[in-house]
Amino acid sequence: MKNRKTILFSAALSAVLFVSFIISSQEPWNPFQLMEPRNLAEILSDPGQPQPLIISIGPSGLIKGAVAANPAKEKENLEKLRAMLVKEPKDRNLVIYCGCCPFKDCPNIRPAFTLLNQMGFKNHKLLNLSQNLKVNWIDKGYPMN
């Protein structure tokens, strides 16, 4: 009986790990490249901390200190993002966000994050606005421009 439970548990764990791998391999970012909104808000509220370059790659409002590259689903805006970043050091702390809709539906985050990967950036993050900018940032009272 105990052996059967161990086998079932191992099989279930393997299935979960396999599904997690498949899902994560479909995104251009890994789980360590997601930044929680509260973490960015804490950085922004502490002038003693190095501030990342924050880039809005969607149509939503601007987080405090962010610059707009506009929706990355449009080729000309993706080129604008490339031009903004071409002279930045590859180890620069970057945070991109969209916030137009839930991640699964967002047309902007994947092309922008893929571009950062292709450009060779090493310290780039995607702000984890899993629902949208209003729910995950504004409603929590985090700073806006």
JSON list of C-alpha atoms in Angstrom, two decimals:
[
{"chain": "A", "resi": 1, "resn": "MET", "atom": "CA", "xyz": [0.00, 0.00, 0.00]},
{"chain": "A", "resi": 2, "resn": "LYS", "atom": "CA", "xyz": [2.77, 2.43, 0.98]},
{"chain": "A", "resi": 3, "resn": "ASN", "atom": "CA", "xyz": [4.73, 1.52, -2.16]},
{"chain": "A", "resi": 4, "resn": "ARG", "atom": "CA", "xyz": [1.67, 2.19, -4.34]},
{"chain": "A", "resi": 5, "resn": "LYS", "atom": "CA", "xyz": [1.20, 5.65, -2.78]},
{"chain": "A", "resi": 6, "resn": "THR", "atom": "CA", "xyz": [4.85, 6.44, -3.41]},
{"chain": "A", "resi": 7, "resn": "ILE", "atom": "CA", "xyz": [4.52, 5.39, -7.04]},
{"chain": "A", "resi": 8, "resn": "LEU", "atom": "CA", "xyz": [1.33, 7.44, -7.51]},
{"chain": "A", "resi": 9, "resn": "PHE", "atom": "CA", "xyz": [2.91, 10.47, -5.84]},
{"chain": "A", "resi": 10, "resn": "SER", "atom": "CA", "xyz": [6.02, 10.15, -8.03]},
{"chain": "A", "resi": 11, "resn": "ALA", "atom": "CA", "xyz": [3.89, 9.85, -11.16]},
{"chain": "A", "resi": 12, "resn": "ALA", "atom": "CA", "xyz": [1.81, 12.89, -10.21]},
{"chain": "A", "resi": 13, "resn": "LEU", "atom": "CA", "xyz": [4.92, 14.92, -9.40]},
{"chain": "A", "resi": 14, "resn": "SER", "atom": "CA", "xyz": [6.50, 13.92, -12.71]},
{"chain": "A", "resi": 15, "resn": "ALA", "atom": "CA", "xyz": [3.37, 14.97, -14.59]},
{"chain": "A", "resi": 16, "resn": "VAL", "atom": "CA", "xyz": [3.30, 18.36, -12.86]},
{"chain": "A", "resi": 17, "resn": "LEU", "atom": "CA", "xyz": [6.99, 18.94, -13.58]},
{"chain": "A", "resi": 18, "resn": "PHE", "atom": "CA", "xyz": [6.53, 17.93, -17.22]},
{"chain": "A", "resi": 19, "resn": "VAL", "atom": "CA", "xyz": [3.57, 20.29, -17.70]},
{"chain": "A", "resi": 20, "resn": "SER", "atom": "CA", "xyz": [5.48, 23.10, -15.96]},
{"chain": "A", "resi": 21, "resn": "PHE", "atom": "CA", "xyz": [8.43, 22.54, -18.28]},
{"chain": "A", "resi": 22, "resn": "ILE", "atom": "CA", "xyz": [6.22, 22.58, -21.38]},
{"chain": "A", "resi": 23, "resn": "ILE", "atom": "CA", "xyz": [4.46, 25.77, -20.28]},
{"chain": "A", "resi": 24, "resn": "SER", "atom": "CA", "xyz": [7.65, 27.57, -19.27]},
{"chain": "A", "resi": 25, "resn": "SER", "atom": "CA", "xyz": [9.46, 26.54, -22.45]},
{"chain": "A", "resi": 26, "resn": "GLN", "atom": "CA", "xyz": [6.77, 28.25, -24.52]},
{"chain": "A", "resi": 27, "resn": "GLU", "atom": "CA", "xyz": [7.48, 31.67, -23.00]},
{"chain": "A", "resi": 28, "resn": "PRO", "atom": "CA", "xyz": [10.58, 33.74, -23.79]},
{"chain": "A", "resi": 29, "resn": "TRP", "atom": "CA", "xyz": [11.10, 34.39, -20.05]},
{"chain": "A", "resi": 30, "resn": "ASN", "atom": "CA", "xyz": [11.74, 32.02, -17.20]},
{"chain": "A", "resi": 31, "resn": "PRO", "atom": "CA", "xyz": [10.11, 32.23, -13.74]},
{"chain": "A", "resi": 32, "resn": "PHE", "atom": "CA", "xyz": [13.18, 34.02, -12.33]},
{"chain": "A", "resi": 33, "resn": "GLN", "atom": "CA", "xyz": [12.69, 36.81, -14.87]},
{"chain": "A", "resi": 34, "resn": "LEU", "atom": "CA", "xyz": [9.27, 37.76, -13.50]},
{"chain": "A", "resi": 35, "resn": "MET", "atom": "CA", "xyz": [9.36, 40.68, -11.07]},
{"chain": "A", "resi": 36, "resn": "GLU", "atom": "CA", "xyz": [6.55, 41.01, -8.57]},
{"chain": "A", "resi": 37, "resn": "PRO", "atom": "CA", "xyz": [4.89, 44.45, -8.54]},
{"chain": "A", "resi": 38, "resn": "ARG", "atom": "CA", "xyz": [5.54, 44.97, -4.81]},
{"chain": "A", "resi": 39, "resn": "ASN", "atom": "CA", "xyz": [9.28, 44.40, -5.40]},
{"chain": "A", "resi": 40, "resn": "LEU", "atom": "CA", "xyz": [9.43, 47.11, -8.07]},
{"chain": "A", "resi": 41, "resn": "ALA", "atom": "CA", "xyz": [7.34, 49.45, -5.90]},
{"chain": "A", "resi": 42, "resn": "GLU", "atom": "CA", "xyz": [9.83, 48.95, -3.04]},
{"chain": "A", "resi": 43, "resn": "ILE", "atom": "CA", "xyz": [12.77, 49.74, -5.33]},
{"chain": "A", "resi": 44, "resn": "LEU", "atom": "CA", "xyz": [11.04, 52.87, -6.63]},
{"chain": "A", "resi": 45, "resn": "SER", "atom": "CA", "xyz": [10.34, 54.08, -3.09]},
{"chain": "A", "resi": 46, "resn": "ASP", "atom": "CA", "xyz": [14.00, 53.73, -2.04]},
{"chain": "A", "resi": 47, "resn": "PRO", "atom": "CA", "xyz": [16.18, 56.36, -3.72]},
{"chain": "A", "resi": 48, "resn": "GLY", "atom": "CA", "xyz": [19.24, 54.62, -2.28]},
{"chain": "A", "resi": 49, "resn": "GLN", "atom": "CA", "xyz": [18.69, 51.60, -4.51]},
{"chain": "A", "resi": 50, "resn": "PRO", "atom": "CA", "xyz": [19.86, 51.53, -8.13]},
{"chain": "A", "resi": 51, "resn": "GLN", "atom": "CA", "xyz": [16.82, 52.26, -10.28]},
{"chain": "A", "resi": 52, "resn": "PRO", "atom": "CA", "xyz": [16.12, 50.01, -13.26]},
{"chain": "A", "resi": 53, "resn": "LEU", "atom": "CA", "xyz": [15.19, 51.31, -16.67]},
{"chain": "A", "resi": 54, "resn": "ILE", "atom": "CA", "xyz": [11.42, 50.75, -16.77]},
{"chain": "A", "resi": 55, "resn": "ILE", "atom": "CA", "xyz": [9.82, 50.54, -20.19]},
{"chain": "A", "resi": 56, "resn": "SER", "atom": "CA", "xyz": [6.13, 50.43, -21.02]},
{"chain": "A", "resi": 57, "resn": "ILE", "atom": "CA", "xyz": [5.63, 48.24, -24.07]},
{"chain": "A", "resi": 58, "resn": "GLY", "atom": "CA", "xyz": [1.85, 48.54, -24.09]},
{"chain": "A", "resi": 59, "resn": "PRO", "atom": "CA", "xyz": [-0.96, 51.09, -24.26]},
{"chain": "A", "resi": 60, "resn": "SER", "atom": "CA", "xyz": [-1.49, 51.38, -20.49]},
{"chain": "A", "resi": 61, "resn": "GLY", "atom": "CA", "xyz": [-0.41, 54.20, -18.16]},
{"chain": "A", "resi": 62, "resn": "LEU", "atom": "CA", "xyz": [3.13, 54.95, -17.11]},
{"chain": "A", "resi": 63, "resn": "ILE", "atom": "CA", "xyz": [4.56, 53.63, -13.88]},
{"chain": "A", "resi": 64, "resn": "LYS", "atom": "CA", "xyz": [6.71, 56.16, -12.01]},
{"chain": "A", "resi": 65, "resn": "GLY", "atom": "CA", "xyz": [9.95, 56.68, -13.93]},
{"chain": "A", "resi": 66, "resn": "ALA", "atom": "CA", "xyz": [8.89, 54.59, -16.92]},
{"chain": "A", "resi": 67, "resn": "VAL", "atom": "CA", "xyz": [9.45, 55.52, -20.53]},
{"chain": "A", "resi": 68, "resn": "ALA", "atom": "CA", "xyz": [7.03, 54.57, -23.28]},
{"chain": "A", "resi": 69, "resn": "ALA", "atom": "CA", "xyz": [8.02, 52.42, -26.23]},
{"chain": "A", "resi": 70, "resn": "ASN", "atom": "CA", "xyz": [4.34, 51.88, -27.12]},
{"chain": "A", "resi": 71, "resn": "PRO", "atom": "CA", "xyz": [2.69, 48.55, -28.01]},
{"chain": "A", "resi": 72, "resn": "ALA", "atom": "CA", "xyz": [5.40, 46.06, -29.01]},
{"chain": "A", "resi": 73, "resn": "LYS", "atom": "CA", "xyz": [3.02, 44.08, -31.21]},
{"chain": "A", "resi": 74, "resn": "GLU", "atom": "CA", "xyz": [3.55, 46.79, -33.84]},
{"chain": "A", "resi": 75, "resn": "LYS", "atom": "CA", "xyz": [6.80, 46.42, -35.79]},
{"chain": "A", "resi": 76, "resn": "GLU", "atom": "CA", "xyz": [7.64, 50.13, -35.71]},
{"chain": "A", "resi": 77, "resn": "ASN", "atom": "CA", "xyz": [7.30, 50.18, -31.91]},
{"chain": "A", "resi": 78, "resn": "LEU", "atom": "CA", "xyz": [9.50, 47.10, -31.57]},
{"chain": "A", "resi": 79, "resn": "GLU", "atom": "CA", "xyz": [12.11, 48.93, -33.65]},
{"chain": "A", "resi": 80, "resn": "LYS", "atom": "CA", "xyz": [11.67, 51.97, -31.38]},
{"chain": "A", "resi": 81, "resn": "LEU", "atom": "CA", "xyz": [12.39, 49.71, -28.40]},
{"chain": "A", "resi": 82, "resn": "ARG", "atom": "CA", "xyz": [15.49, 48.35, -30.12]},
{"chain": "A", "resi": 83, "resn": "ALA", "atom": "CA", "xyz": [16.71, 51.91, -30.81]},
{"chain": "A", "resi": 84, "resn": "MET", "atom": "CA", "xyz": [16.10, 52.88, -27.16]},
{"chain": "A", "resi": 85, "resn": "LEU", "atom": "CA", "xyz": [18.22, 49.98, -25.95]},
{"chain": "A", "resi": 86, "resn": "VAL", "atom": "CA", "xyz": [21.01, 49.68, -28.51]},
{"chain": "A", "resi": 87, "resn": "LYS", "atom": "CA", "xyz": [23.46, 51.77, -26.45]},
{"chain": "A", "resi": 88, "resn": "GLU", "atom": "CA", "xyz": [22.46, 50.38, -23.05]},
{"chain": "A", "resi": 89, "resn": "PRO", "atom": "CA", "xyz": [24.95, 48.07, -21.32]},
{"chain": "A", "resi": 90, "resn": "LYS", "atom": "CA", "xyz": [23.92, 44.43, -21.61]},
{"chain": "A", "resi": 91, "resn": "ASP", "atom": "CA", "xyz": [24.00, 44.10, -17.81]},
{"chain": "A", "resi": 92, "resn": "ARG", "atom": "CA", "xyz": [21.64, 47.07, -17.27]},
{"chain": "A", "resi": 93, "resn": "ASN", "atom": "CA", "xyz": [18.68, 46.31, -15.00]},
{"chain": "A", "resi": 94, "resn": "LEU", "atom": "CA", "xyz": [15.60, 46.54, -17.21]},
{"chain": "A", "resi": 95, "resn": "VAL", "atom": "CA", "xyz": [11.94, 46.04, -16.38]},
{"chain": "A", "resi": 96, "resn": "ILE", "atom": "CA", "xyz": [9.34, 45.90, -19.12]},
{"chain": "A", "resi": 97, "resn": "TYR", "atom": "CA", "xyz": [5.60, 45.79, -18.69]},
{"chain": "A", "resi": 98, "resn": "CYS", "atom": "CA", "xyz": [2.40, 46.06, -20.66]},
{"chain": "A", "resi": 99, "resn": "GLY", "atom": "CA", "xyz": [-0.62, 45.71, -18.39]},
{"chain": "A", "resi": 100, "resn": "CYS", "atom": "CA", "xyz": [-3.26, 45.83, -21.12]},
{"chain": "A", "resi": 101, "resn": "CYS", "atom": "CA", "xyz": [-4.71, 42.42, -20.30]},
{"chain": "A", "resi": 102, "resn": "PRO", "atom": "CA", "xyz": [-3.84, 39.05, -18.70]},
{"chain": "A", "resi": 103, "resn": "PHE", "atom": "CA", "xyz": [-0.45, 37.61, -19.71]},
{"chain": "A", "resi": 104, "resn": "LYS", "atom": "CA", "xyz": [-2.01, 34.74, -21.63]},
{"chain": "A", "resi": 105, "resn": "ASP", "atom": "CA", "xyz": [-3.73, 37.21, -23.98]},
{"chain": "A", "resi": 106, "resn": "CYS", "atom": "CA", "xyz": [-1.10, 39.96, -24.19]},
{"chain": "A", "resi": 107, "resn": "PRO", "atom": "CA", "xyz": [0.17, 40.64, -27.72]},
{"chain": "A", "resi": 108, "resn": "ASN", "atom": "CA", "xyz": [3.01, 42.90, -26.52]},
{"chain": "A", "resi": 109, "resn": "ILE", "atom": "CA", "xyz": [5.09, 41.13, -23.89]},
{"chain": "A", "resi": 110, "resn": "ARG", "atom": "CA", "xyz": [6.35, 38.20, -25.96]},
{"chain": "A", "resi": 111, "resn": "PRO", "atom": "CA", "xyz": [7.81, 40.16, -28.89]},
{"chain": "A", "resi": 112, "resn": "ALA", "atom": "CA", "xyz": [9.41, 42.70, -26.53]},
{"chain": "A", "resi": 113, "resn": "PHE", "atom": "CA", "xyz": [10.92, 40.09, -24.21]},
{"chain": "A", "resi": 114, "resn": "THR", "atom": "CA", "xyz": [12.14, 38.05, -27.16]},
{"chain": "A", "resi": 115, "resn": "LEU", "atom": "CA", "xyz": [13.86, 41.17, -28.50]},
{"chain": "A", "resi": 116, "resn": "LEU", "atom": "CA", "xyz": [15.66, 41.71, -25.17]},
{"chain": "A", "resi": 117, "resn": "ASN", "atom": "CA", "xyz": [16.83, 38.09, -25.25]},
{"chain": "A", "resi": 118, "resn": "GLN", "atom": "CA", "xyz": [18.05, 38.47, -28.84]},
{"chain": "A", "resi": 119, "resn": "MET", "atom": "CA", "xyz": [19.90, 41.70, -27.97]},
{"chain": "A", "resi": 120, "resn": "GLY", "atom": "CA", "xyz": [21.81, 39.82, -25.27]},
{"chain": "A", "resi": 121, "resn": "PHE", "atom": "CA", "xyz": [20.52, 41.54, -22.14]},
{"chain": "A", "resi": 122, "resn": "LYS", "atom": "CA", "xyz": [21.32, 39.67, -18.93]},
{"chain": "A", "resi": 123, "resn": "ASN", "atom": "CA", "xyz": [19.31, 41.52, -16.23]},
{"chain": "A", "resi": 124, "resn": "HIS", "atom": "CA", "xyz": [15.94, 42.04, -17.82]},
{"chain": "A", "resi": 125, "resn": "LYS", "atom": "CA", "xyz": [12.66, 41.33, -16.07]},
{"chain": "A", "resi": 126, "resn": "LEU", "atom": "CA", "xyz": [9.00, 41.27, -16.97]},
{"chain": "A", "resi": 127, "resn": "LEU", "atom": "CA", "xyz": [6.78, 42.96, -14.42]},
{"chain": "A", "resi": 128, "resn": "ASN", "atom": "CA", "xyz": [4.32, 40.30, -13.27]},
{"chain": "A", "resi": 129, "resn": "LEU", "atom": "CA", "xyz": [1.08, 42.09, -14.06]},
{"chain": "A", "resi": 130, "resn": "SER", "atom": "CA", "xyz": [-0.78, 38.82, -14.44]},
{"chain": "A", "resi": 131, "resn": "GLN", "atom": "CA", "xyz": [-4.19, 40.51, -14.75]},
{"chain": "A", "resi": 132, "resn": "ASN", "atom": "CA", "xyz": [-3.54, 44.09, -15.87]},
{"chain": "A", "resi": 133, "resn": "LEU", "atom": "CA", "xyz": [-1.97, 47.37, -14.77]},
{"chain": "A", "resi": 134, "resn": "LYS", "atom": "CA", "xyz": [-5.05, 48.53, -12.88]},
{"chain": "A", "resi": 135, "resn": "VAL", "atom": "CA", "xyz": [-5.52, 45.38, -10.78]},
{"chain": "A", "resi": 136, "resn": "ASN", "atom": "CA", "xyz": [-1.87, 44.52, -10.17]},
{"chain": "A", "resi": 137, "resn": "TRP", "atom": "CA", "xyz": [-0.41, 48.04, -9.79]},
{"chain": "A", "resi": 138, "resn": "ILE", "atom": "CA", "xyz": [-2.79, 51.02, -9.65]},
{"chain": "A", "resi": 139, "resn": "ASP", "atom": "CA", "xyz": [-5.35, 49.46, -7.26]},
{"chain": "A", "resi": 140, "resn": "LYS", "atom": "CA", "xyz": [-2.51, 48.66, -4.85]},
{"chain": "A", "resi": 141, "resn": "GLY", "atom": "CA", "xyz": [-1.52, 52.32, -4.69]},
{"chain": "A", "resi": 142, "resn": "TYR", "atom": "CA", "xyz": [1.87, 51.83, -6.33]},
{"chain": "A", "resi": 143, "resn": "PRO", "atom": "CA", "xyz": [3.41, 54.98, -7.88]},
{"chain": "A", "resi": 144, "resn": "MET", "atom": "CA", "xyz": [2.42, 56.24, -11.30]},
{"chain": "A", "resi": 145, "resn": "ASN", "atom": "CA", "xyz": [3.75, 59.18, -13.34]}
]
